[in-house]
CSV table of C-alpha atoms in Angstrom, one decimal:
chain,number,residue,atom,x,y,z
A,8,ASP,CA,-161.9,10.2,-17.8
A,9,GLN,CA,-160.4,10.1,-14.6
A,10,GLN,CA,-162.5,8.5,-12.1
A,11,VAL,CA,-159.7,8.9,-9.2
A,12,LYS,CA,-158.6,12.4,-8.9
A,13,GLN,CA,-155.8,14.1,-6.9
A,14,ASN,CA,-156.2,17.6,-7.4
A,15,SER,CA,-153.0,18.8,-5.6
A,16,PRO,CA,-149.8,17.6,-7.8
A,17,SER,CA,-147.5,18.8,-4.9
A,18,LEU,CA,-147.3,19.3,-1.1
A,19,SER,CA,-144.7,20.9,0.9
A,20,VAL,CA,-144.5,20.5,4.8
A,21,GLN,CA,-142.5,20.8,7.7
A,22,GLU,CA,-140.8,17.8,9.4
A,23,GLY,CA,-143.0,17.3,12.4
A,24,ARG,CA,-146.1,18.9,11.1
A,25,ILE,CA,-149.0,16.9,9.9
A,26,SER,CA,-149.2,16.0,5.8
A,27,ILE,CA,-152.8,16.0,4.7
A,28,LEU,CA,-153.1,14.2,1.1
A,29,ASN,CA,-156.5,14.5,-0.8
A,30,CYS,CA,-158.0,12.3,-3.0
A,31,ASP,CA,-161.8,12.4,-4.7
A,32,TYR,CA,-163.5,9.9,-7.0
A,33,THR,CA,-166.3,9.7,-9.1
A,34,ASN,CA,-167.7,6.2,-9.2
A,35,SER,CA,-170.0,5.7,-6.3
A,36,MET,CA,-169.6,1.6,-7.0
A,37,PHE,CA,-165.9,1.8,-5.4
A,38,ASP,CA,-165.5,0.1,-2.1
A,39,TYR,CA,-162.0,-0.6,-1.8
A,40,PHE,CA,-159.5,2.0,-1.6
A,41,LEU,CA,-155.5,2.0,-1.2
A,42,TRP,CA,-153.1,4.4,-1.1
A,43,TYR,CA,-149.1,3.7,-2.6
A,44,LYS,CA,-146.1,5.5,-2.0
A,45,LYS,CA,-143.6,6.0,-4.6
A,46,TYR,CA,-139.7,6.5,-4.5
A,47,PRO,CA,-137.8,7.9,-7.6
A,48,ALA,CA,-136.7,5.2,-9.7
A,49,GLU,CA,-138.7,2.8,-7.8
A,50,GLY,CA,-142.1,1.4,-8.1
A,51,PRO,CA,-145.2,2.2,-6.3
A,52,THR,CA,-145.1,0.1,-2.9
A,53,PHE,CA,-148.6,-0.5,-0.9
A,54,LEU,CA,-149.1,1.8,2.3
A,55,ILE,CA,-152.6,1.8,3.8
A,56,SER,CA,-156.0,0.7,2.5
A,57,ILE,CA,-159.6,1.1,3.7
A,58,SER,CA,-162.7,-0.7,2.8
A,59,SER,CA,-166.1,1.3,2.6
A,60,ILE,CA,-168.0,-0.5,5.5
A,61,LYS,CA,-165.0,1.9,7.8
A,62,ASP,CA,-164.3,5.7,7.8
A,63,LYS,CA,-161.1,5.3,9.6
A,64,ASN,CA,-157.9,3.1,9.3
A,65,GLU,CA,-154.9,3.6,11.0
A,66,ASP,CA,-151.3,2.3,10.6
A,67,GLY,CA,-148.5,3.9,12.9
A,68,ARG,CA,-148.0,7.3,11.7
A,69,PHE,CA,-150.8,6.4,8.9
A,70,THR,CA,-154.3,7.7,8.7
A,71,VAL,CA,-156.9,7.1,6.0
A,72,PHE,CA,-160.2,8.9,6.3
A,73,LEU,CA,-163.1,8.0,3.8
A,74,ASN,CA,-166.0,9.9,3.4
A,75,LYS,CA,-168.5,8.0,1.3
A,76,SER,CA,-171.0,11.0,0.8
A,77,ALA,CA,-168.5,13.5,-0.5
A,78,LYS,CA,-166.5,10.7,-2.5
A,79,HIS,CA,-163.4,12.3,-0.9
A,80,LEU,CA,-160.5,10.3,1.1
A,81,SER,CA,-157.3,11.3,2.5
A,82,LEU,CA,-154.0,10.3,3.9
A,83,HIS,CA,-152.7,11.9,7.2
A,84,ILE,CA,-149.0,11.4,8.2
A,85,VAL,CA,-148.4,12.6,11.7
A,86,PRO,CA,-145.8,13.6,12.5
A,87,SER,CA,-144.1,14.0,9.2
A,88,GLN,CA,-140.6,12.8,8.4
A,89,PRO,CA,-138.2,13.7,5.7
A,90,GLY,CA,-138.2,10.2,4.7
A,91,ASP,CA,-141.9,10.5,3.7
A,92,SER,CA,-140.8,12.9,0.6
A,93,ALA,CA,-142.3,10.8,-2.6
A,94,VAL,CA,-145.2,10.4,-4.8
A,95,TYR,CA,-148.4,9.1,-3.0
A,96,PHE,CA,-150.9,7.6,-5.1
A,97,CYS,CA,-154.5,7.1,-4.3
A,98,ALA,CA,-156.3,4.1,-5.7
A,99,ALA,CA,-159.9,2.7,-6.0
A,100,SER,CA,-161.8,-0.3,-7.0
A,101,VAL,CA,-165.1,-2.2,-7.0
A,102,GLY,CA,-164.1,-5.0,-5.1
A,103,THR,CA,-160.9,-6.4,-3.7
A,104,GLY,CA,-159.3,-7.5,-6.6
A,105,ALA,CA,-156.3,-6.0,-8.3
A,106,ASN,CA,-157.4,-6.0,-11.5
A,107,ASN,CA,-159.7,-3.2,-11.6
A,108,LEU,CA,-157.6,-0.7,-9.7
A,109,PHE,CA,-158.2,3.0,-10.9
A,110,PHE,CA,-155.0,5.4,-9.9
A,111,GLY,CA,-154.7,9.0,-9.6
A,112,THR,CA,-152.2,11.1,-11.0
A,113,GLY,CA,-150.5,11.4,-7.6
A,114,THR,CA,-149.2,14.1,-5.4
A,115,ARG,CA,-145.5,15.0,-4.9
A,116,LEU,CA,-144.8,15.3,-1.1
A,117,THR,CA,-141.9,17.2,0.1
A,118,VAL,CA,-141.1,16.9,3.7
A,119,ILE,CA,-138.7,20.1,4.8
A,120,PRO,CA,-136.1,19.0,7.6
B,26,ASP,CA,-137.8,-12.4,-2.2
B,27,ALA,CA,-136.3,-10.6,-5.1
B,28,GLY,CA,-139.1,-8.6,-5.7
B,29,VAL,CA,-140.9,-7.9,-9.5
B,30,ILE,CA,-137.8,-7.7,-11.8
B,31,GLN,CA,-138.1,-5.8,-14.9
B,32,SER,CA,-135.8,-5.0,-17.4
B,33,PRO,CA,-134.4,-2.6,-19.2
B,34,ARG,CA,-134.5,0.0,-16.6
B,35,HIS,CA,-133.9,2.6,-19.5
B,36,GLU,CA,-134.7,2.3,-23.2
B,37,VAL,CA,-134.1,5.0,-25.8
B,38,THR,CA,-135.2,4.1,-29.1
B,39,GLU,CA,-136.4,6.0,-32.5
B,40,MET,CA,-139.7,6.4,-33.7
B,41,GLY,CA,-140.6,3.1,-35.6
B,42,GLN,CA,-138.4,0.6,-34.0
B,43,GLU,CA,-139.7,-2.0,-32.1
B,44,VAL,CA,-139.5,-2.4,-28.5
B,45,THR,CA,-139.8,-4.7,-26.1
B,46,LEU,CA,-140.1,-4.8,-22.2
B,47,ARG,CA,-139.4,-7.7,-19.9
B,48,CYS,CA,-141.2,-8.7,-16.6
B,49,LYS,CA,-140.3,-11.4,-14.0
B,50,PRO,CA,-143.1,-11.7,-11.4
B,51,ILE,CA,-142.9,-12.5,-7.8
B,52,SER,CA,-142.5,-16.3,-7.5
B,53,GLY,CA,-146.1,-17.9,-6.7
B,54,HIS,CA,-148.3,-15.0,-7.5
B,55,ASN,CA,-150.4,-15.9,-10.2
B,56,SER,CA,-151.7,-12.4,-11.6
B,57,LEU,CA,-149.4,-9.9,-13.7
B,58,PHE,CA,-150.2,-6.4,-14.7
B,59,TRP,CA,-148.5,-4.2,-17.2
B,60,TYR,CA,-149.1,-0.2,-16.0
B,61,ARG,CA,-148.3,2.8,-17.7
B,62,GLN,CA,-147.3,6.3,-15.9
B,63,THR,CA,-147.9,9.5,-17.7
B,64,MET,CA,-148.3,13.1,-15.9
B,65,MET,CA,-151.2,13.6,-17.3
B,66,ARG,CA,-153.0,10.3,-16.6
B,67,GLY,CA,-151.1,8.8,-13.8
B,68,LEU,CA,-151.0,5.0,-13.7
B,69,GLU,CA,-153.1,3.2,-16.4
B,70,LEU,CA,-153.7,-0.5,-16.6
B,71,LEU,CA,-153.0,-1.9,-20.0
B,72,ILE,CA,-153.4,-5.4,-19.6
B,73,TYR,CA,-153.6,-8.2,-16.9
B,74,PHE,CA,-152.8,-11.9,-16.6
B,75,ASN,CA,-154.5,-14.1,-14.6
B,76,ASN,CA,-152.5,-17.7,-14.7
B,77,ASN,CA,-150.6,-16.7,-17.9
B,78,VAL,CA,-153.7,-16.0,-19.6
B,79,PRO,CA,-154.8,-12.4,-20.6
B,80,ILE,CA,-158.0,-11.4,-18.9
B,81,ASP,CA,-158.7,-7.8,-19.8
B,82,ASP,CA,-156.5,-6.0,-22.3
B,83,SER,CA,-159.0,-2.9,-22.7
B,84,GLY,CA,-156.4,-0.8,-21.6
B,85,MET,CA,-154.2,-1.2,-24.4
B,86,PRO,CA,-153.7,1.7,-26.5
B,87,GLU,CA,-153.8,0.4,-30.2
B,88,ASP,CA,-152.5,-2.4,-32.3
B,89,ARG,CA,-148.8,-1.2,-31.8
B,90,PHE,CA,-149.0,-2.7,-28.4
B,91,SER,CA,-149.1,-6.6,-27.4
B,92,ALA,CA,-148.2,-8.7,-24.7
B,93,LYS,CA,-147.5,-12.1,-24.1
B,94,MET,CA,-146.9,-14.3,-20.6
B,95,PRO,CA,-145.8,-17.7,-22.0
B,96,ASN,CA,-145.1,-19.1,-18.2
B,97,ALA,CA,-145.6,-18.3,-14.8
B,98,SER,CA,-142.5,-16.0,-14.6
B,99,PHE,CA,-141.8,-14.3,-17.6
B,100,SER,CA,-144.2,-11.8,-19.5
B,101,THR,CA,-143.3,-9.1,-22.2
B,102,LEU,CA,-144.8,-5.9,-23.6
B,103,LYS,CA,-144.3,-5.1,-27.1
B,104,ILE,CA,-144.5,-1.9,-29.3
B,105,GLN,CA,-144.0,-2.0,-32.9
B,106,PRO,CA,-143.7,0.4,-34.2
B,107,SER,CA,-143.2,2.6,-31.8
B,108,GLU,CA,-144.1,6.6,-31.7
B,109,PRO,CA,-142.9,9.4,-29.4
B,110,ARG,CA,-146.3,9.5,-27.7
B,111,ASP,CA,-145.6,6.2,-26.1
B,112,SER,CA,-142.9,7.8,-24.2
B,113,ALA,CA,-143.3,6.9,-20.5
B,114,VAL,CA,-142.5,4.5,-17.4
B,115,TYR,CA,-144.1,1.2,-18.0
B,116,PHE,CA,-144.4,-0.7,-14.5
B,117,CYS,CA,-145.1,-4.3,-14.4
B,118,ALA,CA,-147.0,-5.4,-11.2
B,119,SER,CA,-147.8,-8.8,-9.6
B,120,SER,CA,-150.1,-10.4,-7.0
B,121,PHE,CA,-151.7,-13.1,-5.8
B,122,SER,CA,-155.7,-13.3,-7.6
B,123,TYR,CA,-157.6,-13.7,-4.3
B,124,GLY,CA,-158.8,-11.4,-1.5
B,125,ASN,CA,-157.0,-7.8,-0.8
B,126,SER,CA,-153.6,-9.1,-1.9
B,127,PRO,CA,-151.7,-5.4,-2.8
B,128,LEU,CA,-150.1,-5.5,-6.0
B,129,HIS,CA,-146.3,-5.7,-6.3
B,130,PHE,CA,-144.5,-3.4,-8.6
B,131,GLY,CA,-141.0,-3.3,-10.2
B,132,ASN,CA,-138.9,-0.6,-10.5
B,133,GLY,CA,-140.1,0.1,-13.9
B,134,THR,CA,-138.8,1.1,-17.5
B,135,ARG,CA,-138.4,4.2,-18.8
B,136,LEU,CA,-139.2,4.3,-22.5
B,137,THR,CA,-138.4,7.4,-24.5
B,138,VAL,CA,-139.0,7.2,-28.1
B,139,THR,CA,-137.2,10.2,-30.4
């Protein structure tokens, strides 16, 4: 049973526009959330994280929003660039330890030049 | 920093054969993880080691799967005998075991069992 769900397998966005990737979770005990980015033939790389004590965390063009009551988080990329085309994985854990991370199935983002 | 190194990059084998996947973690990292990626389930944790000791292997699908970490710089994931449903991309990752140290993934091994 997937505790972290990414219901959109793919998303296409024009260069310069905003990309919004969504993630839902079922376990109310999760208190740490991460996004990983994966290019073809490479492993996922850490992108951004947020603790449940915050509702927003920003790093350059990337912002993660957390809505605890809805058990929902989203990743906003503004402006989107062709180099952002990748698969994005949402992950969640209880505590910050890497040993109990639950990943979603990923969303493939394509940024059209 | 060479990152997490996995070998082979691709493995094609016939059902029933033994498969061994290899991983060299980042030097200094004391936690090592084996994940499997499939379209249906995304990234699933198979097993993780802390200071070379297996801590949680509850994600290992069945007894056909085994993992070892004989020292801090090497780990193997073995499937014996392999089955077509084992076809997937297998990732090794390492991290520090404290704080919010993120996982560092290798480039994966794509396994195809025919």
